Amino acid sequence: MVISIVAGRVIAATGRYKWMPVVAMGIGGFLMLGFVLTNQHTSIWVLATMMAVFGISMGLQFQVLIVAIQAAAPLQDIGAVTSLITQARTLGASLGLALNGAVMIWALNRQTAELPADAAALLPGGLNGLTPHLASSLPGAIREVVLDHYSSGFNVMFIWVAALYFVAMGLTLLLEDKEIPKRG
């Protein structure tokens, strides 16, 4: 929220916005690749910092893209364009959630099939049914193997999302860089 406010003030002062979503998509893509390097031993502070950087990425793109679309629309169509982008975001969020969930479930099922038999026997629902309580009740060596496979399943999703970010960054580069009238 803070970054969205700052971004709005920068746009109001400079009239420029295009660089913000481009940078945001790049940050998001590299951050998703960074999540691939995390595992069960990653410090909570590292994860919190990564999530804060993710918030910066979101702040530089969500409202800024609405401003960009409104700037490109004829004055009489701003309301229609704003409602259209809101509807597209709603549909995109639903579709994106479903696709990411499908990729994650597929990857966790694949990782479940690769578990050693002794570890798989302790997970009746496979990695898809893993809960913090179940994970903490596993014997030490088996818990490490299970959590490594669980983390690897998420890595597939992070790589998928990183690819989407980089495609979005490329598409954002194609946006016309219209100058918005500066506020006095």
JSON list of C-alpha atoms in Angstrom, two decimals:
[
{"chain": "A", "resi": 1, "resn": "MET", "atom": "CA", "xyz": [0.00, 0.00, 0.00]},
{"chain": "A", "resi": 2, "resn": "VAL", "atom": "CA", "xyz": [2.82, 2.39, 0.88]},
{"chain": "A", "resi": 3, "resn": "ILE", "atom": "CA", "xyz": [4.59, 1.72, -2.43]},
{"chain": "A", "resi": 4, "resn": "SER", "atom": "CA", "xyz": [1.32, 2.32, -4.34]},
{"chain": "A", "resi": 5, "resn": "ILE", "atom": "CA", "xyz": [0.99, 5.71, -2.65]},
{"chain": "A", "resi": 6, "resn": "VAL", "atom": "CA", "xyz": [4.62, 6.59, -3.36]},
{"chain": "A", "resi": 7, "resn": "ALA", "atom": "CA", "xyz": [4.23, 5.42, -6.98]},
{"chain": "A", "resi": 8, "resn": "GLY", "atom": "CA", "xyz": [1.16, 7.62, -7.36]},
{"chain": "A", "resi": 9, "resn": "ARG", "atom": "CA", "xyz": [3.04, 10.62, -6.03]},
{"chain": "A", "resi": 10, "resn": "VAL", "atom": "CA", "xyz": [5.96, 9.95, -8.39]},
{"chain": "A", "resi": 11, "resn": "ILE", "atom": "CA", "xyz": [3.57, 9.71, -11.34]},
{"chain": "A", "resi": 12, "resn": "ALA", "atom": "CA", "xyz": [1.82, 12.93, -10.28]},
{"chain": "A", "resi": 13, "resn": "ALA", "atom": "CA", "xyz": [5.18, 14.74, -10.04]},
{"chain": "A", "resi": 14, "resn": "THR", "atom": "CA", "xyz": [6.84, 13.36, -13.19]},
{"chain": "A", "resi": 15, "resn": "GLY", "atom": "CA", "xyz": [3.97, 12.32, -15.46]},
{"chain": "A", "resi": 16, "resn": "ARG", "atom": "CA", "xyz": [5.85, 9.04, -16.16]},
{"chain": "A", "resi": 17, "resn": "TYR", "atom": "CA", "xyz": [4.69, 5.57, -15.18]},
{"chain": "A", "resi": 18, "resn": "LYS", "atom": "CA", "xyz": [5.89, 2.96, -17.69]},
{"chain": "A", "resi": 19, "resn": "TRP", "atom": "CA", "xyz": [9.13, 2.12, -15.92]},
{"chain": "A", "resi": 20, "resn": "MET", "atom": "CA", "xyz": [7.30, 1.11, -12.73]},
{"chain": "A", "resi": 21, "resn": "PRO", "atom": "CA", "xyz": [5.42, -1.97, -13.98]},
{"chain": "A", "resi": 22, "resn": "VAL", "atom": "CA", "xyz": [8.45, -3.03, -16.05]},
{"chain": "A", "resi": 23, "resn": "VAL", "atom": "CA", "xyz": [10.65, -2.92, -12.94]},
{"chain": "A", "resi": 24, "resn": "ALA", "atom": "CA", "xyz": [7.88, -4.54, -10.88]},
{"chain": "A", "resi": 25, "resn": "MET", "atom": "CA", "xyz": [7.57, -7.49, -13.28]},
{"chain": "A", "resi": 26, "resn": "GLY", "atom": "CA", "xyz": [11.35, -7.94, -13.30]},
{"chain": "A", "resi": 27, "resn": "ILE", "atom": "CA", "xyz": [11.49, -7.88, -9.51]},
{"chain": "A", "resi": 28, "resn": "GLY", "atom": "CA", "xyz": [8.63, -10.37, -9.33]},
{"chain": "A", "resi": 29, "resn": "GLY", "atom": "CA", "xyz": [10.25, -12.74, -11.82]},
{"chain": "A", "resi": 30, "resn": "PHE", "atom": "CA", "xyz": [13.64, -12.72, -10.11]},
{"chain": "A", "resi": 31, "resn": "LEU", "atom": "CA", "xyz": [11.97, -13.03, -6.72]},
{"chain": "A", "resi": 32, "resn": "MET", "atom": "CA", "xyz": [10.10, -16.16, -7.83]},
{"chain": "A", "resi": 33, "resn": "LEU", "atom": "CA", "xyz": [13.42, -17.61, -8.98]},
{"chain": "A", "resi": 34, "resn": "GLY", "atom": "CA", "xyz": [14.81, -16.64, -5.57]},
{"chain": "A", "resi": 35, "resn": "PHE", "atom": "CA", "xyz": [12.04, -18.63, -3.88]},
{"chain": "A", "resi": 36, "resn": "VAL", "atom": "CA", "xyz": [13.39, -21.70, -5.71]},
{"chain": "A", "resi": 37, "resn": "LEU", "atom": "CA", "xyz": [16.52, -21.38, -3.57]},
{"chain": "A", "resi": 38, "resn": "THR", "atom": "CA", "xyz": [14.55, -21.47, -0.31]},
{"chain": "A", "resi": 39, "resn": "ASN", "atom": "CA", "xyz": [13.85, -24.60, 1.69]},
{"chain": "A", "resi": 40, "resn": "GLN", "atom": "CA", "xyz": [12.80, -25.71, 5.17]},
{"chain": "A", "resi": 41, "resn": "HIS", "atom": "CA", "xyz": [16.04, -24.29, 6.60]},
{"chain": "A", "resi": 42, "resn": "THR", "atom": "CA", "xyz": [15.59, -20.79, 5.18]},
{"chain": "A", "resi": 43, "resn": "SER", "atom": "CA", "xyz": [15.41, -18.18, 7.92]},
{"chain": "A", "resi": 44, "resn": "ILE", "atom": "CA", "xyz": [12.03, -16.62, 8.58]},
{"chain": "A", "resi": 45, "resn": "TRP", "atom": "CA", "xyz": [13.74, -13.22, 8.22]},
{"chain": "A", "resi": 46, "resn": "VAL", "atom": "CA", "xyz": [14.90, -14.08, 4.72]},
{"chain": "A", "resi": 47, "resn": "LEU", "atom": "CA", "xyz": [11.37, -15.14, 3.80]},
{"chain": "A", "resi": 48, "resn": "ALA", "atom": "CA", "xyz": [9.89, -12.00, 5.40]},
{"chain": "A", "resi": 49, "resn": "THR", "atom": "CA", "xyz": [12.31, -9.83, 3.43]},
{"chain": "A", "resi": 50, "resn": "MET", "atom": "CA", "xyz": [11.42, -11.64, 0.23]},
{"chain": "A", "resi": 51, "resn": "MET", "atom": "CA", "xyz": [7.72, -11.12, 0.91]},
{"chain": "A", "resi": 52, "resn": "ALA", "atom": "CA", "xyz": [8.35, -7.41, 1.59]},
{"chain": "A", "resi": 53, "resn": "VAL", "atom": "CA", "xyz": [10.13, -7.13, -1.77]},
{"chain": "A", "resi": 54, "resn": "PHE", "atom": "CA", "xyz": [7.14, -8.93, -3.32]},
{"chain": "A", "resi": 55, "resn": "GLY", "atom": "CA", "xyz": [4.91, -6.23, -1.81]},
{"chain": "A", "resi": 56, "resn": "ILE", "atom": "CA", "xyz": [7.09, -3.58, -3.45]},
{"chain": "A", "resi": 57, "resn": "SER", "atom": "CA", "xyz": [6.65, -5.38, -6.77]},
{"chain": "A", "resi": 58, "resn": "MET", "atom": "CA", "xyz": [2.88, -5.43, -6.33]},
{"chain": "A", "resi": 59, "resn": "GLY", "atom": "CA", "xyz": [2.80, -1.77, -5.31]},
{"chain": "A", "resi": 60, "resn": "LEU", "atom": "CA", "xyz": [4.67, -0.75, -8.44]},
{"chain": "A", "resi": 61, "resn": "GLN", "atom": "CA", "xyz": [2.27, -2.49, -10.77]},
{"chain": "A", "resi": 62, "resn": "PHE", "atom": "CA", "xyz": [-1.34, -2.85, -9.67]},
{"chain": "A", "resi": 63, "resn": "GLN", "atom": "CA", "xyz": [-2.53, 0.75, -9.42]},
{"chain": "A", "resi": 64, "resn": "VAL", "atom": "CA", "xyz": [0.08, 1.98, -11.88]},
{"chain": "A", "resi": 65, "resn": "LEU", "atom": "CA", "xyz": [-1.34, -0.22, -14.65]},
{"chain": "A", "resi": 66, "resn": "ILE", "atom": "CA", "xyz": [-4.81, 1.16, -13.99]},
{"chain": "A", "resi": 67, "resn": "VAL", "atom": "CA", "xyz": [-3.39, 4.67, -14.35]},
{"chain": "A", "resi": 68, "resn": "ALA", "atom": "CA", "xyz": [-1.68, 3.64, -17.60]},
{"chain": "A", "resi": 69, "resn": "ILE", "atom": "CA", "xyz": [-4.90, 2.24, -19.03]},
{"chain": "A", "resi": 70, "resn": "GLN", "atom": "CA", "xyz": [-6.88, 5.28, -17.95]},
{"chain": "A", "resi": 71, "resn": "ALA", "atom": "CA", "xyz": [-4.26, 7.56, -19.53]},
{"chain": "A", "resi": 72, "resn": "ALA", "atom": "CA", "xyz": [-4.56, 5.71, -22.83]},
{"chain": "A", "resi": 73, "resn": "ALA", "atom": "CA", "xyz": [-8.37, 5.85, -22.92]},
{"chain": "A", "resi": 74, "resn": "PRO", "atom": "CA", "xyz": [-10.43, 8.70, -24.33]},
{"chain": "A", "resi": 75, "resn": "LEU", "atom": "CA", "xyz": [-11.86, 10.85, -21.55]},
{"chain": "A", "resi": 76, "resn": "GLN", "atom": "CA", "xyz": [-15.45, 9.73, -22.18]},
{"chain": "A", "resi": 77, "resn": "ASP", "atom": "CA", "xyz": [-14.45, 6.04, -21.85]},
{"chain": "A", "resi": 78, "resn": "ILE", "atom": "CA", "xyz": [-12.43, 6.14, -18.60]},
{"chain": "A", "resi": 79, "resn": "GLY", "atom": "CA", "xyz": [-15.26, 4.64, -16.52]},
{"chain": "A", "resi": 80, "resn": "ALA", "atom": "CA", "xyz": [-15.80, 1.79, -18.98]},
{"chain": "A", "resi": 81, "resn": "VAL", "atom": "CA", "xyz": [-12.08, 1.12, -19.27]},
{"chain": "A", "resi": 82, "resn": "THR", "atom": "CA", "xyz": [-11.65, 1.09, -15.49]},
{"chain": "A", "resi": 83, "resn": "SER", "atom": "CA", "xyz": [-14.51, -1.38, -15.05]},
{"chain": "A", "resi": 84, "resn": "LEU", "atom": "CA", "xyz": [-13.14, -3.52, -17.87]},
{"chain": "A", "resi": 85, "resn": "ILE", "atom": "CA", "xyz": [-9.68, -3.76, -16.28]},
{"chain": "A", "resi": 86, "resn": "THR", "atom": "CA", "xyz": [-11.27, -4.57, -12.92]},
{"chain": "A", "resi": 87, "resn": "GLN", "atom": "CA", "xyz": [-13.30, -7.37, -14.52]},
{"chain": "A", "resi": 88, "resn": "ALA", "atom": "CA", "xyz": [-10.21, -8.65, -16.37]},
{"chain": "A", "resi": 89, "resn": "ARG", "atom": "CA", "xyz": [-8.26, -8.72, -13.10]},
{"chain": "A", "resi": 90, "resn": "THR", "atom": "CA", "xyz": [-11.02, -10.67, -11.39]},
{"chain": "A", "resi": 91, "resn": "LEU", "atom": "CA", "xyz": [-11.10, -13.24, -14.18]},
{"chain": "A", "resi": 92, "resn": "GLY", "atom": "CA", "xyz": [-7.30, -13.31, -14.38]},
{"chain": "A", "resi": 93, "resn": "ALA", "atom": "CA", "xyz": [-6.96, -13.86, -10.64]},
{"chain": "A", "resi": 94, "resn": "SER", "atom": "CA", "xyz": [-9.41, -16.77, -10.76]},
{"chain": "A", "resi": 95, "resn": "LEU", "atom": "CA", "xyz": [-7.75, -18.33, -13.78]},
{"chain": "A", "resi": 96, "resn": "GLY", "atom": "CA", "xyz": [-4.26, -17.70, -12.38]},
{"chain": "A", "resi": 97, "resn": "LEU", "atom": "CA", "xyz": [-5.13, -19.26, -9.05]},
{"chain": "A", "resi": 98, "resn": "ALA", "atom": "CA", "xyz": [-6.56, -22.32, -10.77]},
{"chain": "A", "resi": 99, "resn": "LEU", "atom": "CA", "xyz": [-3.54, -22.70, -13.05]},
{"chain": "A", "resi": 100, "resn": "ASN", "atom": "CA", "xyz": [-1.01, -22.20, -10.25]},
{"chain": "A", "resi": 101, "resn": "GLY", "atom": "CA", "xyz": [-2.92, -24.67, -8.10]},
{"chain": "A", "resi": 102, "resn": "ALA", "atom": "CA", "xyz": [-2.96, -27.22, -10.91]},
{"chain": "A", "resi": 103, "resn": "VAL", "atom": "CA", "xyz": [0.79, -26.81, -11.50]},
{"chain": "A", "resi": 104, "resn": "MET", "atom": "CA", "xyz": [1.50, -27.13, -7.77]},
{"chain": "A", "resi": 105, "resn": "ILE", "atom": "CA", "xyz": [-0.72, -30.21, -7.33]},
{"chain": "A", "resi": 106, "resn": "TRP", "atom": "CA", "xyz": [0.85, -31.85, -10.38]},
{"chain": "A", "resi": 107, "resn": "ALA", "atom": "CA", "xyz": [4.35, -31.13, -9.06]},
{"chain": "A", "resi": 108, "resn": "LEU", "atom": "CA", "xyz": [3.53, -32.36, -5.53]},
{"chain": "A", "resi": 109, "resn": "ASN", "atom": "CA", "xyz": [2.02, -35.56, -6.97]},
{"chain": "A", "resi": 110, "resn": "ARG", "atom": "CA", "xyz": [5.20, -36.07, -9.01]},
{"chain": "A", "resi": 111, "resn": "GLN", "atom": "CA", "xyz": [7.33, -35.50, -5.90]},
{"chain": "A", "resi": 112, "resn": "THR", "atom": "CA", "xyz": [5.13, -37.90, -3.90]},
{"chain": "A", "resi": 113, "resn": "ALA", "atom": "CA", "xyz": [5.83, -40.62, -6.48]},
{"chain": "A", "resi": 114, "resn": "GLU", "atom": "CA", "xyz": [9.57, -40.03, -6.00]},
{"chain": "A", "resi": 115, "resn": "LEU", "atom": "CA", "xyz": [9.47, -40.37, -2.20]},
{"chain": "A", "resi": 116, "resn": "PRO", "atom": "CA", "xyz": [11.25, -43.37, -0.66]},
{"chain": "A", "resi": 117, "resn": "ALA", "atom": "CA", "xyz": [8.77, -46.10, 0.34]},
{"chain": "A", "resi": 118, "resn": "ASP", "atom": "CA", "xyz": [9.30, -45.61, 4.11]},
{"chain": "A", "resi": 119, "resn": "ALA", "atom": "CA", "xyz": [8.52, -41.88, 3.82]},
{"chain": "A", "resi": 120, "resn": "ALA", "atom": "CA", "xyz": [5.56, -42.39, 1.47]},
{"chain": "A", "resi": 121, "resn": "ALA", "atom": "CA", "xyz": [4.05, -44.93, 3.89]},
{"chain": "A", "resi": 122, "resn": "LEU", "atom": "CA", "xyz": [3.82, -42.22, 6.57]},
{"chain": "A", "resi": 123, "resn": "LEU", "atom": "CA", "xyz": [1.93, -39.83, 4.26]},
{"chain": "A", "resi": 124, "resn": "PRO", "atom": "CA", "xyz": [-1.51, -41.31, 3.52]},
{"chain": "A", "resi": 125, "resn": "GLY", "atom": "CA", "xyz": [-2.52, -38.24, 1.48]},
{"chain": "A", "resi": 126, "resn": "GLY", "atom": "CA", "xyz": [0.88, -37.85, -0.15]},
{"chain": "A", "resi": 127, "resn": "LEU", "atom": "CA", "xyz": [2.59, -34.47, -0.15]},
{"chain": "A", "resi": 128, "resn": "ASN", "atom": "CA", "xyz": [-0.75, -32.83, -1.02]},
{"chain": "A", "resi": 129, "resn": "GLY", "atom": "CA", "xyz": [-2.03, -33.84, 2.41]},
{"chain": "A", "resi": 130, "resn": "LEU", "atom": "CA", "xyz": [1.04, -32.70, 4.33]},
{"chain": "A", "resi": 131, "resn": "THR", "atom": "CA", "xyz": [0.19, -30.46, 7.28]},
{"chain": "A", "resi": 132, "resn": "PRO", "atom": "CA", "xyz": [2.53, -28.76, 9.77]},
{"chain": "A", "resi": 133, "resn": "HIS", "atom": "CA", "xyz": [1.31, -31.17, 12.48]},
{"chain": "A", "resi": 134, "resn": "LEU", "atom": "CA", "xyz": [1.99, -34.22, 10.31]},
{"chain": "A", "resi": 135, "resn": "ALA", "atom": "CA", "xyz": [5.40, -32.89, 9.25]},
{"chain": "A", "resi": 136, "resn": "SER", "atom": "CA", "xyz": [6.46, -32.24, 12.85]},
{"chain": "A", "resi": 137, "resn": "SER", "atom": "CA", "xyz": [5.41, -35.75, 13.88]},
{"chain": "A", "resi": 138, "resn": "LEU", "atom": "CA", "xyz": [7.65, -37.45, 11.30]},
{"chain": "A", "resi": 139, "resn": "PRO", "atom": "CA", "xyz": [10.97, -38.97, 12.43]},
{"chain": "A", "resi": 140, "resn": "GLY", "atom": "CA", "xyz": [13.91, -36.58, 11.83]},
{"chain": "A", "resi": 141, "resn": "ALA", "atom": "CA", "xyz": [15.56, -38.16, 8.78]},
{"chain": "A", "resi": 142, "resn": "ILE", "atom": "CA", "xyz": [12.24, -38.90, 7.09]},
{"chain": "A", "resi": 143, "resn": "ARG", "atom": "CA", "xyz": [10.99, -35.37, 7.86]},
{"chain": "A", "resi": 144, "resn": "GLU", "atom": "CA", "xyz": [14.03, -33.93, 6.04]},
{"chain": "A", "resi": 145, "resn": "VAL", "atom": "CA", "xyz": [13.39, -36.11, 2.97]},
{"chain": "A", "resi": 146, "resn": "VAL", "atom": "CA", "xyz": [9.67, -35.26, 2.95]},
{"chain": "A", "resi": 147, "resn": "LEU", "atom": "CA", "xyz": [10.29, -31.53, 3.32]},
{"chain": "A", "resi": 148, "resn": "ASP", "atom": "CA", "xyz": [12.93, -31.60, 0.57]},
{"chain": "A", "resi": 149, "resn": "HIS", "atom": "CA", "xyz": [10.44, -33.22, -1.81]},
{"chain": "A", "resi": 150, "resn": "TYR", "atom": "CA", "xyz": [7.69, -30.83, -0.70]},
{"chain": "A", "resi": 151, "resn": "SER", "atom": "CA", "xyz": [9.95, -27.85, -1.37]},
{"chain": "A", "resi": 152, "resn": "SER", "atom": "CA", "xyz": [10.89, -29.26, -4.78]},
{"chain": "A", "resi": 153, "resn": "GLY", "atom": "CA", "xyz": [7.20, -29.49, -5.67]},
{"chain": "A", "resi": 154, "resn": "PHE", "atom": "CA", "xyz": [6.75, -25.80, -4.95]},
{"chain": "A", "resi": 155, "resn": "ASN", "atom": "CA", "xyz": [9.82, -24.96, -7.01]},
{"chain": "A", "resi": 156, "resn": "VAL", "atom": "CA", "xyz": [8.03, -26.03, -10.18]},
{"chain": "A", "resi": 157, "resn": "MET", "atom": "CA", "xyz": [5.28, -23.52, -9.43]},
{"chain": "A", "resi": 158, "resn": "PHE", "atom": "CA", "xyz": [7.79, -20.75, -8.67]},
{"chain": "A", "resi": 159, "resn": "ILE", "atom": "CA", "xyz": [9.55, -21.33, -12.00]},
{"chain": "A", "resi": 160, "resn": "TRP", "atom": "CA", "xyz": [6.19, -21.29, -13.79]},
{"chain": "A", "resi": 161, "resn": "VAL", "atom": "CA", "xyz": [5.22, -18.00, -12.13]},
{"chain": "A", "resi": 162, "resn": "ALA", "atom": "CA", "xyz": [8.66, -16.50, -12.86]},
{"chain": "A", "resi": 163, "resn": "ALA", "atom": "CA", "xyz": [8.14, -17.31, -16.54]},
{"chain": "A", "resi": 164, "resn": "LEU", "atom": "CA", "xyz": [4.74, -15.57, -16.42]},
{"chain": "A", "resi": 165, "resn": "TYR", "atom": "CA", "xyz": [6.33, -12.51, -14.82]},
{"chain": "A", "resi": 166, "resn": "PHE", "atom": "CA", "xyz": [8.98, -12.29, -17.54]},
{"chain": "A", "resi": 167, "resn": "VAL", "atom": "CA", "xyz": [6.34, -12.64, -20.28]},
{"chain": "A", "resi": 168, "resn": "ALA", "atom": "CA", "xyz": [4.31, -9.90, -18.56]},
{"chain": "A", "resi": 169, "resn": "MET", "atom": "CA", "xyz": [7.44, -7.74, -18.37]},
{"chain": "A", "resi": 170, "resn": "GLY", "atom": "CA", "xyz": [7.95, -8.17, -22.11]},
{"chain": "A", "resi": 171, "resn": "LEU", "atom": "CA", "xyz": [4.33, -7.22, -22.79]},
{"chain": "A", "resi": 172, "resn": "THR", "atom": "CA", "xyz": [4.62, -4.24, -20.47]},
{"chain": "A", "resi": 173, "resn": "LEU", "atom": "CA", "xyz": [7.62, -3.03, -22.45]},
{"chain": "A", "resi": 174, "resn": "LEU", "atom": "CA", "xyz": [5.26, -2.82, -25.45]},
{"chain": "A", "resi": 175, "resn": "LEU", "atom": "CA", "xyz": [3.01, -0.31, -23.67]},
{"chain": "A", "resi": 176, "resn": "GLU", "atom": "CA", "xyz": [3.04, 3.17, -25.09]},
{"chain": "A", "resi": 177, "resn": "ASP", "atom": "CA", "xyz": [4.78, 5.52, -22.66]},
{"chain": "A", "resi": 178, "resn": "LYS", "atom": "CA", "xyz": [2.18, 8.27, -22.54]},
{"chain": "A", "resi": 179, "resn": "GLU", "atom": "CA", "xyz": [2.95, 11.23, -20.36]},
{"chain": "A", "resi": 180, "resn": "ILE", "atom": "CA", "xyz": [0.28, 12.03, -17.82]},
{"chain": "A", "resi": 181, "resn": "PRO", "atom": "CA", "xyz": [-0.20, 15.74, -17.14]},
{"chain": "A", "resi": 182, "resn": "LYS", "atom": "CA", "xyz": [1.80, 16.65, -14.03]},
{"chain": "A", "resi": 183, "resn": "ARG", "atom": "CA", "xyz": [-0.03, 17.90, -11.01]},
{"chain": "A", "resi": 184, "resn": "GLY", "atom": "CA", "xyz": [1.09, 21.40, -10.07]}
]
